[in-house]
mmCIF file of C-alpha atoms and ligand atoms in Angstrom:
data_model
loop_
_atom_site.group_PDB
_atom_site.id
_atom_site.type_symbol
_atom_site.label_atom_id
_atom_site.label_comp_id
_atom_site.label_asym_id
_atom_site.label_seq_id
_atom_site.Cartn_x
_atom_site.Cartn_y
_atom_site.Cartn_z
ATOM 1 C CA VAL L 1 14.624 4.672 22.975
ATOM 2 C CA PHE L 2 10.975 5.170 23.676
ATOM 3 C CA LYS L 3 9.525 3.945 26.933
ATOM 4 C CA HIS L 4 5.913 5.018 27.170
ATOM 5 C CA LEU L 5 3.261 4.818 24.450
ATOM 6 C CA GLY L 6 0.121 6.965 24.576
ATOM 7 C CA ILE L 7 -2.945 5.920 22.599
ATOM 8 C CA TYR L 8 -6.032 7.925 21.663
ATOM 9 C CA GLY L 9 -8.994 5.581 21.869
ATOM 10 C CA ALA L 10 -9.458 2.400 23.877
ATOM 11 C CA GLY L 11 -11.464 -0.079 21.826
ATOM 12 C CA GLN L 12 -10.284 -3.486 20.619
ATOM 13 C CA LEU L 13 -7.644 -1.959 18.338
ATOM 14 C CA GLY L 14 -6.180 -0.104 21.307
ATOM 15 C CA ALA L 15 -6.310 -3.292 23.366
ATOM 16 C CA PHE L 16 -4.279 -5.197 20.769
ATOM 17 C CA LEU L 17 -1.823 -2.285 20.570
ATOM 18 C CA CYS L 18 -1.373 -2.401 24.362
ATOM 19 C CA GLN L 19 -0.648 -6.127 24.239
ATOM 20 C CA ALA L 20 1.925 -5.618 21.487
ATOM 21 C CA ALA L 21 3.486 -2.716 23.416
ATOM 22 C CA ARG L 22 3.960 -4.918 26.460
ATOM 23 C CA LYS L 23 5.777 -7.473 24.328
ATOM 24 C CA LEU L 24 8.117 -4.669 23.199
ATOM 25 C CA ASP L 25 8.630 -3.476 26.797
ATOM 26 C CA LEU L 26 6.741 -0.221 26.421
ATOM 27 C CA GLU L 27 4.479 1.145 29.104
ATOM 28 C CA THR L 28 1.020 2.274 27.882
ATOM 29 C CA THR L 29 -1.502 4.984 28.684
ATOM 30 C CA VAL L 30 -4.827 5.160 26.839
ATOM 31 C CA ILE L 31 -7.432 7.889 26.677
ATOM 32 C CA ALA L 32 -10.757 6.074 27.047
ATOM 33 C CA ALA L 33 -14.218 7.565 26.689
ATOM 34 C CA GLN L 34 -15.680 4.956 29.063
ATOM 35 C CA ALA L 35 -14.144 3.165 32.029
ATOM 36 C CA ASP L 36 -15.152 -0.218 30.575
ATOM 37 C CA ASP L 37 -13.666 0.255 27.092
ATOM 38 C CA THR L 38 -11.796 -2.887 26.042
ATOM 39 C CA ALA L 39 -8.285 -1.422 26.145
ATOM 40 C CA THR L 40 -8.676 -0.311 29.773
ATOM 41 C CA SER L 41 -8.144 -3.981 30.716
ATOM 42 C CA PHE L 42 -4.805 -4.056 28.893
ATOM 43 C CA ALA L 43 -3.280 -0.587 29.358
ATOM 44 C CA ASP L 44 -0.942 0.207 32.243
ATOM 45 C CA HIS L 45 -2.652 3.561 32.804
ATOM 46 C CA VAL L 46 -6.041 4.904 31.784
ATOM 47 C CA ILE L 47 -7.256 8.476 31.428
ATOM 48 C CA ILE L 48 -11.050 8.590 31.285
ATOM 49 C CA ALA L 49 -12.002 11.617 29.202
ATOM 50 C CA PRO L 50 -13.699 12.599 25.978
ATOM 51 C CA LEU L 51 -11.327 13.025 23.036
ATOM 52 C CA ASP L 52 -11.785 16.797 23.000
ATOM 53 C CA ASP L 53 -10.594 17.189 26.601
ATOM 54 C CA MET L 54 -7.391 19.232 26.223
ATOM 55 C CA GLN L 55 -6.434 18.591 29.839
ATOM 56 C CA ALA L 56 -6.441 14.858 29.125
ATOM 57 C CA THR L 57 -4.140 15.510 26.172
ATOM 58 C CA HIS L 58 -1.722 17.365 28.448
ATOM 59 C CA GLU L 59 -1.868 14.543 30.956
ATOM 60 C CA LEU L 60 -1.089 12.060 28.188
ATOM 61 C CA LEU L 61 1.771 14.219 26.897
ATOM 62 C CA ALA L 62 3.257 14.474 30.381
ATOM 63 C CA ALA L 63 3.340 10.683 30.723
ATOM 64 C CA CYS L 64 4.352 9.556 27.229
ATOM 65 C CA ASP L 65 7.258 9.942 24.834
ATOM 66 C CA VAL L 66 5.429 8.541 21.800
ATOM 67 C CA VAL L 67 1.760 9.002 20.945
ATOM 68 C CA THR L 68 -0.473 7.246 18.433
ATOM 69 C CA PHE L 69 -4.159 6.670 17.564
ATOM 70 C CA GLU L 70 -6.516 3.734 17.294
ATOM 71 C CA LEU L 71 -9.170 5.908 15.666
ATOM 72 C CA GLU L 72 -9.316 8.858 13.309
ATOM 73 C CA ALA L 73 -11.890 11.089 14.970
ATOM 74 C CA VAL L 74 -9.440 13.049 17.129
ATOM 75 C CA PRO L 75 -10.564 16.695 17.262
ATOM 76 C CA PRO L 76 -8.483 19.055 15.079
ATOM 77 C CA ASP L 77 -7.555 21.286 18.074
ATOM 78 C CA VAL L 78 -6.057 18.299 19.842
ATOM 79 C CA LEU L 79 -4.208 17.247 16.691
ATOM 80 C CA ARG L 80 -2.740 20.724 16.293
ATOM 81 C CA GLU L 81 -1.552 20.707 19.901
ATOM 82 C CA LEU L 82 0.066 17.298 19.317
ATOM 83 C CA GLU L 83 1.718 18.662 16.189
ATOM 84 C CA ARG L 84 3.176 21.589 18.184
ATOM 85 C CA GLN L 85 4.578 19.273 20.854
ATOM 86 C CA ASN L 86 5.985 16.976 18.180
ATOM 87 C CA ALA L 87 7.634 19.886 16.365
ATOM 88 C CA ALA L 88 9.114 21.101 19.666
ATOM 89 C CA GLY L 89 10.715 17.692 20.128
ATOM 90 C CA LYS L 90 8.758 16.982 23.329
ATOM 91 C CA VAL L 91 7.085 13.835 22.033
ATOM 92 C CA ARG L 92 6.900 11.785 18.849
ATOM 93 C CA VAL L 93 3.439 11.718 17.308
ATOM 94 C CA ALA L 94 2.871 9.096 14.606
ATOM 95 C CA PRO L 95 1.177 9.026 12.230
ATOM 96 C CA ALA L 96 1.506 12.792 11.806
ATOM 97 C CA ALA L 97 -1.392 15.015 12.816
ATOM 98 C CA LYS L 98 -1.547 16.302 9.225
ATOM 99 C CA ASP L 99 -2.334 12.788 7.963
ATOM 100 C CA LEU L 100 -5.272 12.447 10.340
ATOM 101 C CA LEU L 101 -6.515 15.929 9.453
ATOM 102 C CA LEU L 102 -6.429 15.000 5.767
ATOM 103 C CA ILE L 103 -8.143 11.646 6.196
ATOM 104 C CA GLN L 104 -10.820 12.806 8.652
ATOM 105 C CA ASN L 105 -12.465 14.591 5.776
ATOM 106 C CA LYS L 106 -13.494 12.267 2.952
ATOM 107 C CA HIS L 107 -13.601 15.192 0.531
ATOM 108 C CA SER L 108 -10.053 16.348 1.252
ATOM 109 C CA GLN L 109 -8.879 12.731 1.127
ATOM 110 C CA LYS L 110 -10.435 12.170 -2.304
ATOM 111 C CA CYS L 111 -8.983 15.454 -3.597
ATOM 112 C CA TRP L 112 -5.556 14.420 -2.350
ATOM 113 C CA LEU L 113 -5.793 11.011 -4.023
ATOM 114 C CA GLN L 114 -6.850 12.647 -7.272
ATOM 115 C CA ASP L 115 -4.140 15.351 -7.106
ATOM 116 C CA GLN L 116 -1.511 12.684 -6.521
ATOM 117 C CA GLY L 117 -2.720 10.806 -9.576
ATOM 118 C CA PHE L 118 -3.921 7.714 -7.704
ATOM 119 C CA PRO L 119 -6.869 5.858 -9.255
ATOM 120 C CA THR L 120 -10.070 6.398 -7.246
ATOM 121 C CA ALA L 121 -13.787 6.424 -8.088
ATOM 122 C CA PRO L 122 -14.871 9.692 -9.786
ATOM 123 C CA PHE L 123 -16.686 12.036 -7.394
ATOM 124 C CA ILE L 124 -18.023 15.537 -6.966
ATOM 125 C CA ASP L 125 -18.292 17.749 -3.931
ATOM 126 C CA CYS L 126 -21.907 18.426 -2.926
ATOM 127 C CA SER L 127 -21.296 20.909 -0.120
ATOM 128 C CA SER L 128 -22.636 23.940 -1.947
ATOM 129 C CA ASP L 129 -26.247 23.263 -2.853
ATOM 130 C CA VAL L 130 -25.647 20.509 -5.407
ATOM 131 C CA THR L 131 -28.866 18.523 -5.858
ATOM 132 C CA ALA L 132 -29.258 14.772 -6.259
ATOM 133 C CA ALA L 133 -30.156 15.318 -9.916
ATOM 134 C CA GLU L 134 -26.961 17.307 -10.525
ATOM 135 C CA ALA L 135 -24.897 14.678 -8.743
ATOM 136 C CA ALA L 136 -26.547 11.942 -10.817
ATOM 137 C CA GLU L 137 -25.727 13.835 -13.971
ATOM 138 C CA GLN L 138 -22.050 14.065 -13.004
ATOM 139 C CA VAL L 139 -21.356 10.590 -11.599
ATOM 140 C CA GLY L 140 -24.332 8.524 -12.785
ATOM 141 C CA LEU L 141 -26.940 6.499 -10.932
ATOM 142 C CA PRO L 142 -26.807 4.855 -8.534
ATOM 143 C CA PHE L 143 -24.161 6.885 -6.744
ATOM 144 C CA VAL L 144 -22.680 6.753 -3.269
ATOM 145 C CA GLN L 145 -23.170 9.764 -1.030
ATOM 146 C CA LYS L 146 -20.681 10.234 1.811
ATOM 147 C CA THR L 147 -20.557 12.878 4.509
ATOM 148 C CA HIS L 148 -17.285 14.821 4.569
ATOM 149 C CA ARG L 149 -16.790 14.090 8.242
ATOM 150 C CA GLY L 150 -17.784 11.750 10.996
ATOM 151 C CA GLY L 151 -18.477 8.567 9.012
ATOM 152 C CA TYR L 152 -17.215 5.160 10.062
ATOM 153 C CA ASP L 153 -18.298 1.522 9.801
ATOM 154 C CA GLY L 154 -20.598 2.435 6.931
ATOM 155 C CA ARG L 155 -22.339 5.254 8.836
ATOM 156 C CA GLY L 156 -22.265 8.469 6.845
ATOM 157 C CA VAL L 157 -22.399 6.453 3.598
ATOM 158 C CA GLN L 158 -25.536 5.780 1.552
ATOM 159 C CA ILE L 159 -26.333 4.510 -1.896
ATOM 160 C CA VAL L 160 -28.645 6.825 -3.800
ATOM 161 C CA ARG L 161 -30.515 4.764 -6.411
ATOM 162 C CA ASP L 162 -32.755 7.421 -7.895
ATOM 163 C CA THR L 163 -33.259 11.134 -7.561
ATOM 164 C CA GLY L 164 -36.822 10.756 -6.250
ATOM 165 C CA ALA L 165 -37.826 10.455 -2.643
ATOM 166 C CA SER L 166 -36.832 6.801 -2.058
ATOM 167 C CA THR L 167 -33.375 7.697 -0.691
ATOM 168 C CA PRO L 168 -33.449 11.223 0.667
ATOM 169 C CA PHE L 169 -30.326 13.103 -0.451
ATOM 170 C CA TRP L 170 -28.473 14.299 2.627
ATOM 171 C CA PRO L 171 -28.088 18.039 3.009
ATOM 172 C CA GLY L 172 -24.835 19.540 4.240
ATOM 173 C CA ALA L 173 -21.232 18.755 3.355
ATOM 174 C CA THR L 174 -21.097 15.517 1.357
ATOM 175 C CA ILE L 175 -19.519 14.043 -1.731
ATOM 176 C CA ALA L 176 -21.192 11.946 -4.438
ATOM 177 C CA GLU L 177 -19.071 9.124 -5.754
ATOM 178 C CA GLN L 178 -19.537 6.813 -8.714
ATOM 179 C CA PHE L 179 -21.001 3.474 -7.569
ATOM 180 C CA ILE L 180 -18.415 0.782 -8.262
ATOM 181 C CA GLU L 181 -20.233 -2.525 -8.681
ATOM 182 C CA PRO L 182 -19.503 -5.374 -8.992
ATOM 183 C CA LYS L 183 -16.193 -5.266 -7.186
ATOM 184 C CA ARG L 184 -14.066 -7.049 -4.632
ATOM 185 C CA GLU L 185 -12.956 -5.164 -1.546
ATOM 186 C CA VAL L 186 -9.352 -5.632 -0.637
ATOM 187 C CA ALA L 187 -7.080 -3.996 1.915
ATOM 188 C CA VAL L 188 -3.315 -3.837 1.932
ATOM 189 C CA LEU L 189 -1.615 -3.173 5.261
ATOM 190 C CA VAL L 190 1.484 -1.087 4.732
ATOM 191 C CA ALA L 191 3.967 -0.303 7.487
ATOM 192 C CA ARG L 192 6.459 2.503 6.999
ATOM 193 C CA SER L 193 8.976 3.306 9.687
ATOM 194 C CA SER L 194 10.299 6.653 10.833
ATOM 195 C CA VAL L 195 13.420 5.986 8.717
ATOM 196 C CA GLY L 196 11.405 5.056 5.616
ATOM 197 C CA GLU L 197 11.621 1.257 5.817
ATOM 198 C CA LEU L 198 8.552 -0.329 4.153
ATOM 199 C CA ALA L 199 6.817 -3.639 4.830
ATOM 200 C CA LEU L 200 3.630 -4.875 3.161
ATOM 201 C CA TYR L 201 1.315 -7.675 4.168
ATOM 202 C CA PRO L 202 -0.304 -9.936 1.584
ATOM 203 C CA ALA L 203 -3.608 -8.352 0.494
ATOM 204 C CA LEU L 204 -6.674 -9.191 2.595
ATOM 205 C CA GLU L 205 -10.146 -9.575 1.124
ATOM 206 C CA MET L 206 -13.092 -8.155 3.073
ATOM 207 C CA GLU L 207 -16.506 -9.685 2.549
ATOM 208 C CA PHE L 208 -19.369 -7.392 3.344
ATOM 209 C CA ASP L 209 -22.660 -8.359 4.840
ATOM 210 C CA PRO L 210 -25.497 -7.259 2.584
ATOM 211 C CA VAL L 211 -27.405 -6.168 5.686
ATOM 212 C CA GLY L 212 -25.773 -3.474 7.767
ATOM 213 C CA ASN L 213 -23.026 -2.799 5.193
ATOM 214 C CA LEU L 214 -20.299 -4.136 7.436
ATOM 215 C CA VAL L 215 -17.496 -6.634 7.195
ATOM 216 C CA ARG L 216 -18.474 -10.226 8.009
ATOM 217 C CA TYR L 217 -15.413 -12.184 6.899
ATOM 218 C CA VAL L 218 -11.826 -11.305 6.100
ATOM 219 C CA VAL L 219 -9.641 -13.792 4.259
ATOM 220 C CA ALA L 220 -5.941 -13.674 3.506
ATOM 221 C CA PRO L 221 -4.103 -13.952 1.263
ATOM 222 C CA ALA L 222 -6.823 -12.432 -0.943
ATOM 223 C CA PRO L 223 -7.456 -14.784 -3.868
ATOM 224 C CA LEU L 224 -6.223 -12.388 -6.577
ATOM 225 C CA SER L 225 -4.194 -13.058 -9.697
ATOM 226 C CA SER L 226 -0.532 -12.310 -9.137
ATOM 227 C CA ASP L 227 -0.808 -9.375 -11.529
ATOM 228 C CA ILE L 228 -3.659 -7.749 -9.564
ATOM 229 C CA ALA L 229 -2.014 -8.567 -6.253
ATOM 230 C CA GLN L 230 1.126 -6.794 -7.453
ATOM 231 C CA GLN L 231 -0.832 -3.796 -8.686
ATOM 232 C CA ALA L 232 -2.638 -3.557 -5.349
ATOM 233 C CA ALA L 233 0.613 -3.783 -3.416
ATOM 234 C CA ARG L 234 2.439 -1.226 -5.530
ATOM 235 C CA LEU L 235 -0.440 1.248 -5.410
ATOM 236 C CA SER L 236 -0.820 0.905 -1.629
ATOM 237 C CA ALA L 237 2.891 1.389 -1.033
ATOM 238 C CA ASP L 238 2.925 4.425 -3.330
ATOM 239 C CA VAL L 239 0.019 5.981 -1.397
ATOM 240 C CA VAL L 240 1.763 5.623 1.960
ATOM 241 C CA VAL L 241 5.087 6.876 0.592
ATOM 242 C CA ALA L 242 3.334 9.874 -1.021
ATOM 243 C CA MET L 243 1.871 10.739 2.386
ATOM 244 C CA ASN L 244 5.251 10.305 3.971
ATOM 245 C CA GLY L 245 3.296 8.152 6.421
ATOM 246 C CA VAL L 246 4.882 6.719 9.543
ATOM 247 C CA GLY L 247 3.174 3.769 11.169
ATOM 248 C CA LEU L 248 0.826 1.120 9.860
ATOM 249 C CA PHE L 249 -1.728 2.193 7.261
ATOM 250 C CA ALA L 250 -4.576 0.174 5.762
ATOM 251 C CA VAL L 251 -5.228 1.081 2.147
ATOM 252 C CA GLU L 252 -8.788 0.026 1.232
ATOM 253 C CA LEU L 253 -9.141 -0.847 -2.447
ATOM 254 C CA PHE L 254 -11.838 -1.827 -4.914
ATOM 255 C CA VAL L 255 -10.931 -4.360 -7.596
ATOM 256 C CA THR L 256 -13.261 -4.414 -10.585
ATOM 257 C CA PRO L 257 -13.917 -7.471 -12.778
ATOM 258 C CA GLN L 258 -11.944 -5.668 -15.524
ATOM 259 C CA GLY L 259 -8.925 -5.699 -13.251
ATOM 260 C CA GLN L 260 -8.965 -2.032 -12.324
ATOM 261 C CA VAL L 261 -7.635 -1.282 -8.847
ATOM 262 C CA LEU L 262 -9.082 1.855 -7.198
ATOM 263 C CA VAL L 263 -8.279 3.379 -3.823
ATOM 264 C CA ASN L 264 -11.449 3.629 -1.718
ATOM 265 C CA GLU L 265 -9.943 5.173 1.377
ATOM 266 C CA ILE L 266 -6.907 5.164 3.631
ATOM 267 C CA ALA L 267 -7.011 4.270 7.318
ATOM 268 C CA PRO L 268 -3.989 5.851 9.035
ATOM 269 C CA ARG L 269 -3.978 3.209 11.741
ATOM 270 C CA VAL L 270 -4.214 -0.474 12.480
ATOM 271 C CA HIS L 271 -7.354 -1.862 10.902
ATOM 272 C CA ASN L 272 -10.137 -4.249 11.869
ATOM 273 C CA SER L 273 -9.390 -6.245 8.708
ATOM 274 C CA GLY L 274 -5.929 -6.974 10.092
ATOM 275 C CA HIS L 275 -6.916 -8.878 13.236
ATOM 276 C CA LEU L 276 -5.945 -12.135 11.597
ATOM 277 C CA THR L 277 -2.304 -11.005 11.411
ATOM 278 C CA ILE L 278 -2.112 -11.778 15.153
ATOM 279 C CA GLU L 279 -2.082 -15.504 14.433
ATOM 280 C CA ALA L 280 -1.535 -15.752 10.678
ATOM 281 C CA ASN L 281 1.574 -13.606 10.194
ATOM 282 C CA ALA L 282 5.048 -13.668 11.667
ATOM 283 C CA THR L 283 4.507 -10.122 13.003
ATOM 284 C CA SER L 284 1.045 -8.786 13.848
ATOM 285 C CA GLN L 285 -0.070 -5.446 12.446
ATOM 286 C CA TYR L 286 -0.137 -4.156 16.043
ATOM 287 C CA GLU L 287 3.484 -5.003 16.800
ATOM 288 C CA GLN L 288 4.465 -3.733 13.345
ATOM 289 C CA HIS L 289 2.766 -0.388 13.947
ATOM 290 C CA ILE L 290 4.654 0.127 17.178
ATOM 291 C CA ARG L 291 7.943 -0.988 15.621
ATOM 292 C CA ALA L 292 7.384 1.529 12.828
ATOM 293 C CA ILE L 293 6.622 4.477 15.093
ATOM 294 C CA VAL L 294 9.372 3.894 17.647
ATOM 295 C CA GLY L 295 11.996 3.268 14.943
ATOM 296 C CA LEU L 296 12.604 -0.441 15.570
ATOM 297 C CA PRO L 297 13.430 -2.572 12.526
ATOM 298 C CA LEU L 298 10.171 -3.826 10.992
ATOM 299 C CA GLY L 299 9.269 -7.478 11.520
ATOM 300 C CA SER L 300 8.610 -10.119 8.877
ATOM 301 C CA THR L 301 5.115 -9.920 7.346
ATOM 302 C CA GLU L 302 5.269 -13.505 6.122
ATOM 303 C CA GLN L 303 1.936 -15.295 6.285
ATOM 304 C CA LEU L 304 2.222 -18.707 7.875
ATOM 305 C CA LYS L 305 -1.064 -20.202 6.612
ATOM 306 C CA PRO L 306 -4.232 -19.217 4.771
ATOM 307 C CA ALA L 307 -6.541 -17.550 7.283
ATOM 308 C CA CYS L 308 -10.145 -16.496 7.734
ATOM 309 C CA MET L 309 -11.503 -14.102 10.334
ATOM 310 C CA VAL L 310 -15.166 -13.730 11.161
ATOM 311 C CA ASN L 311 -16.510 -10.799 13.159
ATOM 312 C CA ILE L 312 -18.708 -11.688 16.115
ATOM 313 C CA LEU L 313 -21.486 -9.128 15.935
ATOM 314 C CA ASN L 314 -24.275 -8.371 18.342
ATOM 315 C CA GLU L 315 -27.130 -10.054 16.496
ATOM 316 C CA PRO L 316 -30.069 -12.243 17.529
ATOM 317 C CA ASP L 317 -28.252 -15.529 16.825
ATOM 318 C CA LEU L 318 -25.670 -14.762 19.455
ATOM 319 C CA ALA L 319 -27.868 -12.943 21.956
ATOM 320 C CA GLY L 320 -26.608 -13.655 25.438
ATOM 321 C CA ALA L 321 -23.449 -15.421 24.312
ATOM 322 C CA VAL L 322 -20.634 -14.397 26.629
ATOM 323 C CA PRO L 323 -17.946 -16.901 25.746
ATOM 324 C CA LEU L 324 -15.296 -15.364 27.998
ATOM 325 C CA ALA L 325 -15.875 -13.690 31.340
ATOM 326 C CA GLU L 326 -13.061 -11.209 30.710
ATOM 327 C CA PRO L 327 -11.865 -9.606 27.482
ATOM 328 C CA GLY L 328 -9.087 -11.679 25.976
ATOM 329 C CA MET L 329 -8.204 -14.590 23.715
ATOM 330 C CA LYS L 330 -8.979 -18.291 24.020
ATOM 331 C CA ARG L 331 -7.495 -20.902 21.719
ATOM 332 C CA LEU L 332 -10.426 -23.231 21.002
ATOM 333 C CA ASN L 333 -8.304 -25.810 19.187
ATOM 334 C CA SER L 334 -4.924 -25.922 17.499
ATOM 335 C CA SER L 335 -6.005 -23.495 14.751
ATOM 336 C CA THR L 336 -9.095 -21.625 16.033
ATOM 337 C CA TYR L 337 -8.673 -18.492 18.101
ATOM 338 C CA LEU L 338 -11.539 -16.673 19.798
ATOM 339 C CA HIS L 339 -11.063 -13.035 20.757
ATOM 340 C CA TRP L 340 -13.656 -11.485 23.030
ATOM 341 C CA TYR L 341 -13.725 -7.724 23.580
ATOM 342 C CA GLY L 342 -15.832 -7.710 26.743
ATOM 343 C CA LYS L 343 -18.086 -4.932 25.458
ATOM 344 C CA ALA L 344 -21.705 -4.370 26.389
ATOM 345 C CA PRO L 345 -24.132 -5.353 23.602
ATOM 346 C CA THR L 346 -25.467 -1.798 23.440
ATOM 347 C CA LYS L 347 -26.218 -1.582 19.708
ATOM 348 C CA PRO L 348 -27.373 -4.115 17.132
ATOM 349 C CA LEU L 349 -24.421 -5.395 15.064
ATOM 350 C CA ARG L 350 -21.832 -3.983 17.492
ATOM 351 C CA LYS L 351 -18.497 -5.785 17.108
ATOM 352 C CA MET L 352 -18.302 -8.007 20.200
ATOM 353 C CA GLY L 353 -15.289 -10.095 19.234
ATOM 354 C CA HIS L 354 -13.800 -12.092 16.397
ATOM 355 C CA MET L 355 -12.631 -15.551 15.530
ATOM 356 C CA THR L 356 -9.583 -16.413 13.427
ATOM 357 C CA CYS L 357 -8.993 -19.819 11.842
ATOM 358 C CA LEU L 358 -5.868 -21.002 10.066
ATOM 359 C CA ALA L 359 -6.029 -23.934 7.640
ATOM 360 C CA GLU L 360 -4.454 -25.408 4.542
ATOM 361 C CA THR L 361 -6.862 -23.528 2.234
ATOM 362 C CA LEU L 362 -9.104 -20.464 2.515
ATOM 363 C CA ASP L 363 -12.215 -22.618 2.056
ATOM 364 C CA LEU L 364 -11.220 -24.855 4.944
ATOM 365 C CA ALA L 365 -10.389 -21.845 7.124
ATOM 366 C CA ARG L 366 -13.799 -20.345 6.401
ATOM 367 C CA ALA L 367 -15.634 -23.632 7.092
ATOM 368 C CA GLN L 368 -13.780 -23.855 10.389
ATOM 369 C CA CYS L 369 -14.890 -20.303 11.273
ATOM 370 C CA ASP L 370 -18.504 -21.171 10.452
ATOM 371 C CA ASP L 371 -18.373 -24.288 12.632
ATOM 372 C CA ALA L 372 -16.880 -22.385 15.526
ATOM 373 C CA MET L 373 -19.523 -19.647 15.176
ATOM 374 C CA ALA L 374 -22.322 -22.236 15.133
ATOM 375 C CA SER L 375 -21.005 -23.747 18.372
ATOM 376 C CA LEU L 376 -20.801 -20.288 19.884
ATOM 377 C CA ALA L 377 -24.422 -19.585 18.994
ATOM 378 C CA ALA L 378 -25.492 -22.960 20.416
ATOM 379 C CA GLN L 379 -23.461 -22.510 23.577
ATOM 380 C CA LYS L 380 -24.776 -19.169 24.896
ATOM 381 C CA GLY L 381 -23.092 -19.090 28.305
ATOM 382 C CA GLU L 382 -19.366 -19.110 29.023
ATOM 383 C CA LEU L 383 -17.200 -21.580 27.139
ATOM 384 C CA ALA L 384 -15.692 -24.334 29.234
HETATM 385 N N1 ATP K 401 -17.893 4.237 -4.680
HETATM 386 C C1 ATP K 401 -18.379 3.129 -4.116
HETATM 387 N N2 ATP K 401 -18.959 2.176 -4.863
HETATM 388 C C2 ATP K 401 -19.480 1.053 -4.310
HETATM 389 N N3 ATP K 401 -19.484 0.811 -3.001
HETATM 390 C C3 ATP K 401 -18.934 1.724 -2.179
HETATM 391 C C4 ATP K 401 -18.346 2.933 -2.694
HETATM 392 N N4 ATP K 401 -17.867 3.632 -1.654
HETATM 393 C C5 ATP K 401 -18.130 2.918 -0.538
HETATM 394 N N5 ATP K 401 -18.781 1.773 -0.845
HETATM 395 C C6 ATP K 401 -19.225 0.729 0.117
HETATM 396 O O1 ATP K 401 -19.464 1.312 1.394
HETATM 397 C C7 ATP K 401 -18.499 0.829 2.348
HETATM 398 C C8 ATP K 401 -18.134 1.933 3.319
HETATM 399 O O2 ATP K 401 -17.562 3.027 2.615
HETATM 400 P P1 ATP K 401 -16.264 3.764 3.153
HETATM 401 O O3 ATP K 401 -15.164 2.766 3.268
HETATM 402 O O4 ATP K 401 -15.996 4.928 2.291
HETATM 403 O O5 ATP K 401 -16.800 4.301 4.535
HETATM 404 P P2 ATP K 401 -16.422 4.101 6.070
HETATM 405 O O6 ATP K 401 -17.677 4.113 6.802
HETATM 406 O O7 ATP K 401 -15.395 5.111 6.388
HETATM 407 O O8 ATP K 401 -15.750 2.723 6.097
HETATM 408 P P3 ATP K 401 -15.221 1.835 7.299
HETATM 409 O O9 ATP K 401 -16.254 0.751 7.384
HETATM 410 O O10 ATP K 401 -13.950 1.391 6.685
HETATM 411 O O11 ATP K 401 -15.101 2.638 8.545
HETATM 412 C C9 ATP K 401 -17.346 0.328 1.495
HETATM 413 O O12 ATP K 401 -16.555 -0.611 2.177
HETATM 414 C C10 ATP K 401 -18.092 -0.258 0.305
HETATM 415 O O13 ATP K 401 -18.652 -1.514 0.628
HETATM 416 MG MG1 MG K 402 -13.998 1.975 4.653
#
């Protein structure tokens, strides 16, 4: 049995993992870039170091018997060291370092999806002097340009609408992908355990904010026809099985009006779209991830009620709102849950917290979220 979980990264995802670990009687150590990262309030031990600090990795390995990630941007050298220690039987690393190495690079990820025969938007590699005009010829206009590495939360992604000067084509290693529009964006959370047990959550729908290109609402179960829901589930499970993935994976999908289901990308970790599983599902994605990696039987993914989550972003409406003095959760009424990450509002649109509402229908859950957000904006100071 495993006793001590190590986590790379210490944001809100790490914080929720630490809380789930405690419930499962595991001790936790996180590697945090900053002393005030959210998960430092929830971990048993904290190592303050940048992710590329090999000494921090050795410290983590000395303390832990199982190691995981709340983010993908772990330097390849560190991943290779973790792989060596895993192969030597000194520690279990899950998901495998090879999965992170594959997914860190959007080009290698797309090639893998294509080689495996999974449906994904057509793309070309633009790393060797391909021009915007050549890309447009191959995948059409507009197209989506993505950097091979380093993108997240919509950074490193741009829509190129014409080959003139209006959207400068990025130099360097990128891909150009066909622009899929209109579409719905759906994610399926898939847990696969170290012995190959699989558990899928009902698909979630992510609603993007037109400004900032980030997720505003998540609703579940996604309002899809049963045929599309089944297609999405089967495809997502097949992707994780093909990777031989261990842990919880979020498979991000596009669903076109014609009913085509395409894989956008794979997150080899718990996902921001899955926060609502904390209250809405019998087992949260965080507990499920830990169960999967330590070889416990997976929990039930049953959804108890329709749910809506809204991200609380650092934007003018909410300027100065500090609803909780400490990071944590407050139940505002019987079916409204406020989570506050306790982060400094350093950047516009930074994720400061989220709210989850459960109701009899998705529309009611969303209306409840909107009401709670309006009160939050009106309140400013700490909630009573
Ligand atoms: N081919 C496409 N066609 C249309 N829209 C796209 C396409 N690729 C990406 N997008 C839009 O850009 C968003 C971000 O793209 P992607 O998921 O590849 O990048 P990311 O920054 O890694 O994402 P995340 O926000 O999950 O960290 C998508 O959620 C989608 O809204
Ligand atoms: Mg994405």
